[in-house]
Tab-separated table of C-alpha atoms in Angstrom:
chain	number	residue	atom	x	y	z
A	1	MET	CA	70.105	134.681	88.211
A	2	ILE	CA	69.395	131.779	85.857
A	3	GLU	CA	70.019	133.979	82.809
A	4	TYR	CA	73.352	135.093	84.304
A	5	LEU	CA	74.461	131.499	84.850
A	6	MET	CA	73.360	130.443	81.362
A	7	ASP	CA	75.435	133.257	79.885
A	8	SER	CA	78.490	132.674	82.091
A	9	ALA	CA	81.579	130.538	81.648
A	10	TYR	CA	80.232	128.238	84.347
A	11	TYR	CA	77.614	127.016	81.905
A	12	LYS	CA	79.304	127.601	78.546
A	13	SER	CA	82.414	125.629	79.502
A	14	ILE	CA	80.400	122.484	80.310
A	15	PRO	CA	80.384	120.976	76.766
A	16	TYR	CA	84.188	121.334	76.529
A	17	LEU	CA	84.787	119.891	79.978
A	18	TYR	CA	82.321	117.059	79.364
A	19	GLU	CA	84.342	115.937	76.344
A	20	GLY	CA	87.501	116.120	78.421
A	21	MET	CA	85.942	114.152	81.274
A	22	LYS	CA	84.967	111.345	78.912
A	23	LEU	CA	88.595	110.967	77.877
A	24	THR	CA	89.739	111.287	81.497
A	25	LEU	CA	87.491	108.397	82.535
A	26	TYR	CA	88.563	106.334	79.527
A	27	ILE	CA	92.262	106.731	80.367
A	28	THR	CA	91.636	106.002	84.048
A	29	ILE	CA	89.482	102.912	83.548
A	30	VAL	CA	91.644	101.332	80.826
A	31	GLY	CA	94.850	102.230	82.663
A	32	LEU	CA	93.616	100.792	85.962
A	33	PHE	CA	92.340	97.615	84.314
A	34	LEU	CA	95.750	96.991	82.756
A	35	GLY	CA	97.440	98.261	85.917
A	36	PHE	CA	95.588	95.705	88.014
A	37	ILE	CA	96.826	92.878	85.799
A	38	LEU	CA	100.377	94.218	85.959
A	39	GLY	CA	100.099	94.925	89.677
A	40	ALA	CA	98.724	91.460	90.444
A	41	PHE	CA	101.715	89.824	88.766
A	42	ALA	CA	104.166	92.213	90.434
A	43	GLY	CA	102.515	91.875	93.843
A	44	LEU	CA	102.543	88.088	93.714
A	45	GLY	CA	106.055	88.300	92.296
A	46	ARG	CA	107.205	90.066	95.451
A	47	LEU	CA	105.927	87.074	97.410
A	48	SER	CA	107.542	84.535	95.101
A	49	LYS	CA	109.973	81.978	96.450
A	50	TYR	CA	112.243	82.665	93.463
A	51	SER	CA	114.728	85.445	94.205
A	52	ILE	CA	115.021	86.646	90.589
A	53	ILE	CA	111.238	87.167	90.336
A	54	ARG	CA	111.191	88.955	93.697
A	55	ALA	CA	114.078	91.166	92.597
A	56	ILE	CA	112.476	92.157	89.264
A	57	SER	CA	109.138	92.874	90.940
A	58	THR	CA	110.772	94.889	93.709
A	59	VAL	CA	112.834	97.001	91.307
A	60	TYR	CA	109.735	97.777	89.220
A	61	VAL	CA	107.673	98.763	92.259
A	62	GLU	CA	110.360	100.843	93.958
A	63	VAL	CA	111.516	102.674	90.817
A	64	THR	CA	107.962	103.482	89.736
A	65	ARG	CA	106.801	104.593	93.171
A	66	GLY	CA	109.986	106.592	93.648
A	67	THR	CA	109.540	108.715	90.514
A	68	PRO	CA	106.704	111.162	89.706
A	69	ILE	CA	104.101	110.156	87.128
A	70	LEU	CA	104.740	113.445	85.297
A	71	ALA	CA	108.356	112.412	84.663
A	72	GLN	CA	107.175	108.966	83.614
A	73	VAL	CA	104.716	110.204	81.001
A	74	LEU	CA	107.258	112.693	79.629
A	75	PHE	CA	109.815	109.887	79.341
A	76	ILE	CA	107.304	107.654	77.542
A	77	TYR	CA	106.113	110.380	75.159
A	78	TYR	CA	109.346	112.255	74.451
A	79	GLY	CA	111.988	109.732	75.471
A	80	LEU	CA	110.764	106.760	73.458
A	81	THR	CA	110.863	108.635	70.164
A	82	VAL	CA	111.935	105.504	68.284
A	83	VAL	CA	108.581	103.889	69.011
A	84	ASN	CA	106.615	107.071	68.160
A	85	ILE	CA	103.893	106.644	70.801
A	86	GLY	CA	100.908	108.977	70.582
A	87	GLU	CA	99.551	111.181	73.372
A	88	LEU	CA	96.631	108.960	74.360
A	89	THR	CA	98.675	105.767	74.290
A	90	SER	CA	101.421	107.419	76.354
A	91	ALA	CA	98.851	108.498	78.944
A	92	ILE	CA	97.374	104.999	79.231
A	93	ILE	CA	100.828	103.409	79.495
A	94	ALA	CA	101.822	105.902	82.207
A	95	ILE	CA	98.673	105.217	84.254
A	96	THR	CA	99.139	101.467	83.783
A	97	ILE	CA	102.759	101.461	84.925
A	98	ASN	CA	102.238	103.925	87.768
A	99	ALA	CA	99.022	102.437	89.137
A	100	GLY	CA	100.410	98.931	88.661
A	101	ALA	CA	103.230	99.638	91.119
A	102	TYR	CA	100.841	100.822	93.818
A	103	ILE	CA	98.384	98.017	93.092
A	104	ALA	CA	101.278	95.561	93.451
A	105	GLU	CA	101.689	96.717	97.044
A	106	ILE	CA	97.927	96.449	97.593
A	107	VAL	CA	97.982	92.879	96.268
A	108	ARG	CA	101.085	91.930	98.261
A	109	GLY	CA	99.666	93.369	101.461
A	110	ALA	CA	96.268	91.728	100.995
A	111	VAL	CA	97.708	88.287	100.257
A	112	HIS	CA	100.240	88.605	103.069
A	113	SER	CA	97.446	89.508	105.510
A	114	ILE	CA	95.694	86.162	105.057
A	115	ASP	CA	96.452	83.888	107.982
A	116	ARG	CA	99.157	81.328	107.276
A	117	GLY	CA	96.814	78.636	108.484
A	118	GLN	CA	94.745	79.144	105.324
A	119	HIS	CA	97.719	78.039	103.239
A	120	GLU	CA	98.230	75.005	105.418
A	121	ALA	CA	94.517	74.157	105.289
A	122	GLY	CA	94.604	74.126	101.496
A	123	ARG	CA	97.625	71.874	101.403
A	124	SER	CA	96.089	69.541	103.986
A	125	VAL	CA	93.106	68.802	101.718
A	126	GLY	CA	95.365	67.975	98.794
A	127	LEU	CA	95.464	71.272	96.932
A	128	THR	CA	98.665	72.370	95.238
A	129	GLU	CA	100.243	75.709	96.075
A	130	LYS	CA	98.698	77.318	92.969
A	131	GLN	CA	95.278	75.812	93.686
A	132	THR	CA	95.441	77.019	97.282
A	133	MET	CA	96.197	80.515	96.056
A	134	ARG	CA	93.425	80.416	93.441
A	135	TYR	CA	90.600	78.923	95.476
A	136	ILE	CA	91.364	79.904	99.073
A	137	ILE	CA	93.817	82.805	99.408
A	138	TRP	CA	92.975	84.992	96.408
A	139	PRO	CA	89.180	85.286	97.023
A	140	GLN	CA	89.789	86.386	100.619
A	141	ALA	CA	92.614	88.735	99.625
A	142	PHE	CA	90.607	90.311	96.786
A	143	LYS	CA	87.866	91.223	99.246
A	144	ARG	CA	90.432	93.198	101.232
A	145	MET	CA	91.786	94.860	98.079
A	146	ILE	CA	88.510	96.529	97.077
A	147	PRO	CA	88.693	99.667	99.298
A	148	PRO	CA	92.339	100.519	98.445
A	149	LEU	CA	91.685	99.783	94.763
A	150	GLY	CA	88.858	102.311	94.878
A	151	ASN	CA	91.206	104.847	96.416
A	152	GLN	CA	93.710	104.138	93.656
A	153	PHE	CA	90.975	104.875	91.098
A	154	ILE	CA	90.502	108.337	92.616
A	155	ILE	CA	94.260	108.974	92.688
A	156	SER	CA	94.722	107.871	89.075
A	157	LEU	CA	91.725	109.940	87.968
A	158	LYS	CA	93.336	113.072	89.402
A	159	ASP	CA	96.747	112.113	88.014
A	160	THR	CA	95.354	112.325	84.471
A	161	SER	CA	95.328	116.120	84.875
A	162	LEU	CA	99.130	116.011	84.508
A	163	PHE	CA	98.797	114.664	80.987
A	164	SER	CA	97.797	118.099	79.722
A	165	VAL	CA	101.567	118.684	79.362
A	166	ILE	CA	101.592	116.337	76.360
A	167	ALA	CA	98.318	117.747	74.971
A	168	VAL	CA	96.056	114.889	76.006
A	169	ALA	CA	92.560	116.382	75.730
A	170	GLU	CA	91.465	115.423	79.259
A	171	VAL	CA	89.273	117.678	81.383
A	172	LEU	CA	91.981	120.099	82.571
A	173	TYR	CA	93.443	120.470	79.077
A	174	MET	CA	89.987	121.229	77.670
A	175	GLY	CA	89.472	123.758	80.451
A	176	LYS	CA	92.758	125.459	79.558
A	177	GLN	CA	91.749	125.555	75.907
A	178	TYR	CA	88.474	127.210	76.852
A	179	TYR	CA	89.899	129.876	79.154
A	180	ASN	CA	92.734	130.641	76.732
A	181	ALA	CA	90.056	131.553	74.200
A	182	THR	CA	87.684	133.363	76.579
A	183	PHE	CA	90.063	134.615	79.330
A	184	GLU	CA	87.503	133.457	81.915
A	185	ILE	CA	90.064	131.578	83.982
A	186	PHE	CA	88.469	131.617	87.436
A	187	GLU	CA	85.053	130.369	86.330
A	188	THR	CA	86.525	127.677	84.100
A	189	LEU	CA	88.831	126.297	86.768
A	190	ILE	CA	85.942	126.217	89.230
A	191	MET	CA	84.028	124.056	86.760
A	192	VAL	CA	87.070	121.825	86.222
A	193	CYS	CA	87.123	121.141	89.974
A	194	VAL	CA	83.369	120.530	89.942
A	195	PHE	CA	83.765	117.904	87.208
A	196	TYR	CA	86.402	116.072	89.244
A	197	LEU	CA	84.243	116.245	92.367
A	198	ILE	CA	81.258	114.831	90.495
A	199	ILE	CA	83.292	111.639	90.063
A	200	THR	CA	85.385	111.515	93.233
A	201	ILE	CA	82.741	112.299	95.881
A	202	PRO	CA	80.242	109.584	94.806
A	203	THR	CA	83.138	107.144	94.452
A	204	SER	CA	84.283	107.893	98.004
A	205	ILE	CA	80.747	107.413	99.341
A	206	ILE	CA	80.382	104.083	97.516
A	207	LEU	CA	83.766	102.934	98.826
A	208	ARG	CA	82.798	103.688	102.422
A	209	ARG	CA	79.575	101.713	102.015
A	210	VAL	CA	81.379	98.795	100.393
A	211	GLU	CA	83.985	98.834	103.154
A	212	ARG	CA	81.289	98.688	105.828
A	213	LYS	CA	79.430	95.943	103.984
A	214	LEU	CA	82.550	93.819	103.529
A	215	ASP	CA	83.714	94.660	107.049
A	216	VAL	CA	87.321	95.127	105.955
């Protein structure tokens, strides 16, 4: 049994998929880090008292959430030919823009969920509006953001599989390269799913524990 597995595509595809998974995680982590920054600004922008900022933030969120990430990455890679963006950069930009829109809603919802009395309490002790947000509202809101941000990590991780269309060497693309050479499609795709599950299942377990610990 062990000899069969060692000689099968299940085992032989692992080095290829491992290289792809490293790039998948890199794109996801960098894209989500930048997406959180973008999403934080957009989310707070949707709560701004200035109508122009609210309008810009709303248009960004609605347009991005209303279009598929596959179309977005194709537009970035093929549509912006003047800029000549590479495959990896296009993938990171697509994850950043797409995740940022969803994170904006996470941020907006978390901040909006904080009781209005917290704002008034900050102002009553002499804090400015920005200081109240920084020291009172944001820490409480961020605590509530953690579970949905973890879910967004899982979603963005799986979304990277779409980037195989522009030849980004993520885990699915590497799997396709392997089974195109060996014709062992079933076994390779099984291992591709296993690699995704190795990341997503532990992440889901950790998120549930964090959610219980934070009681959110």
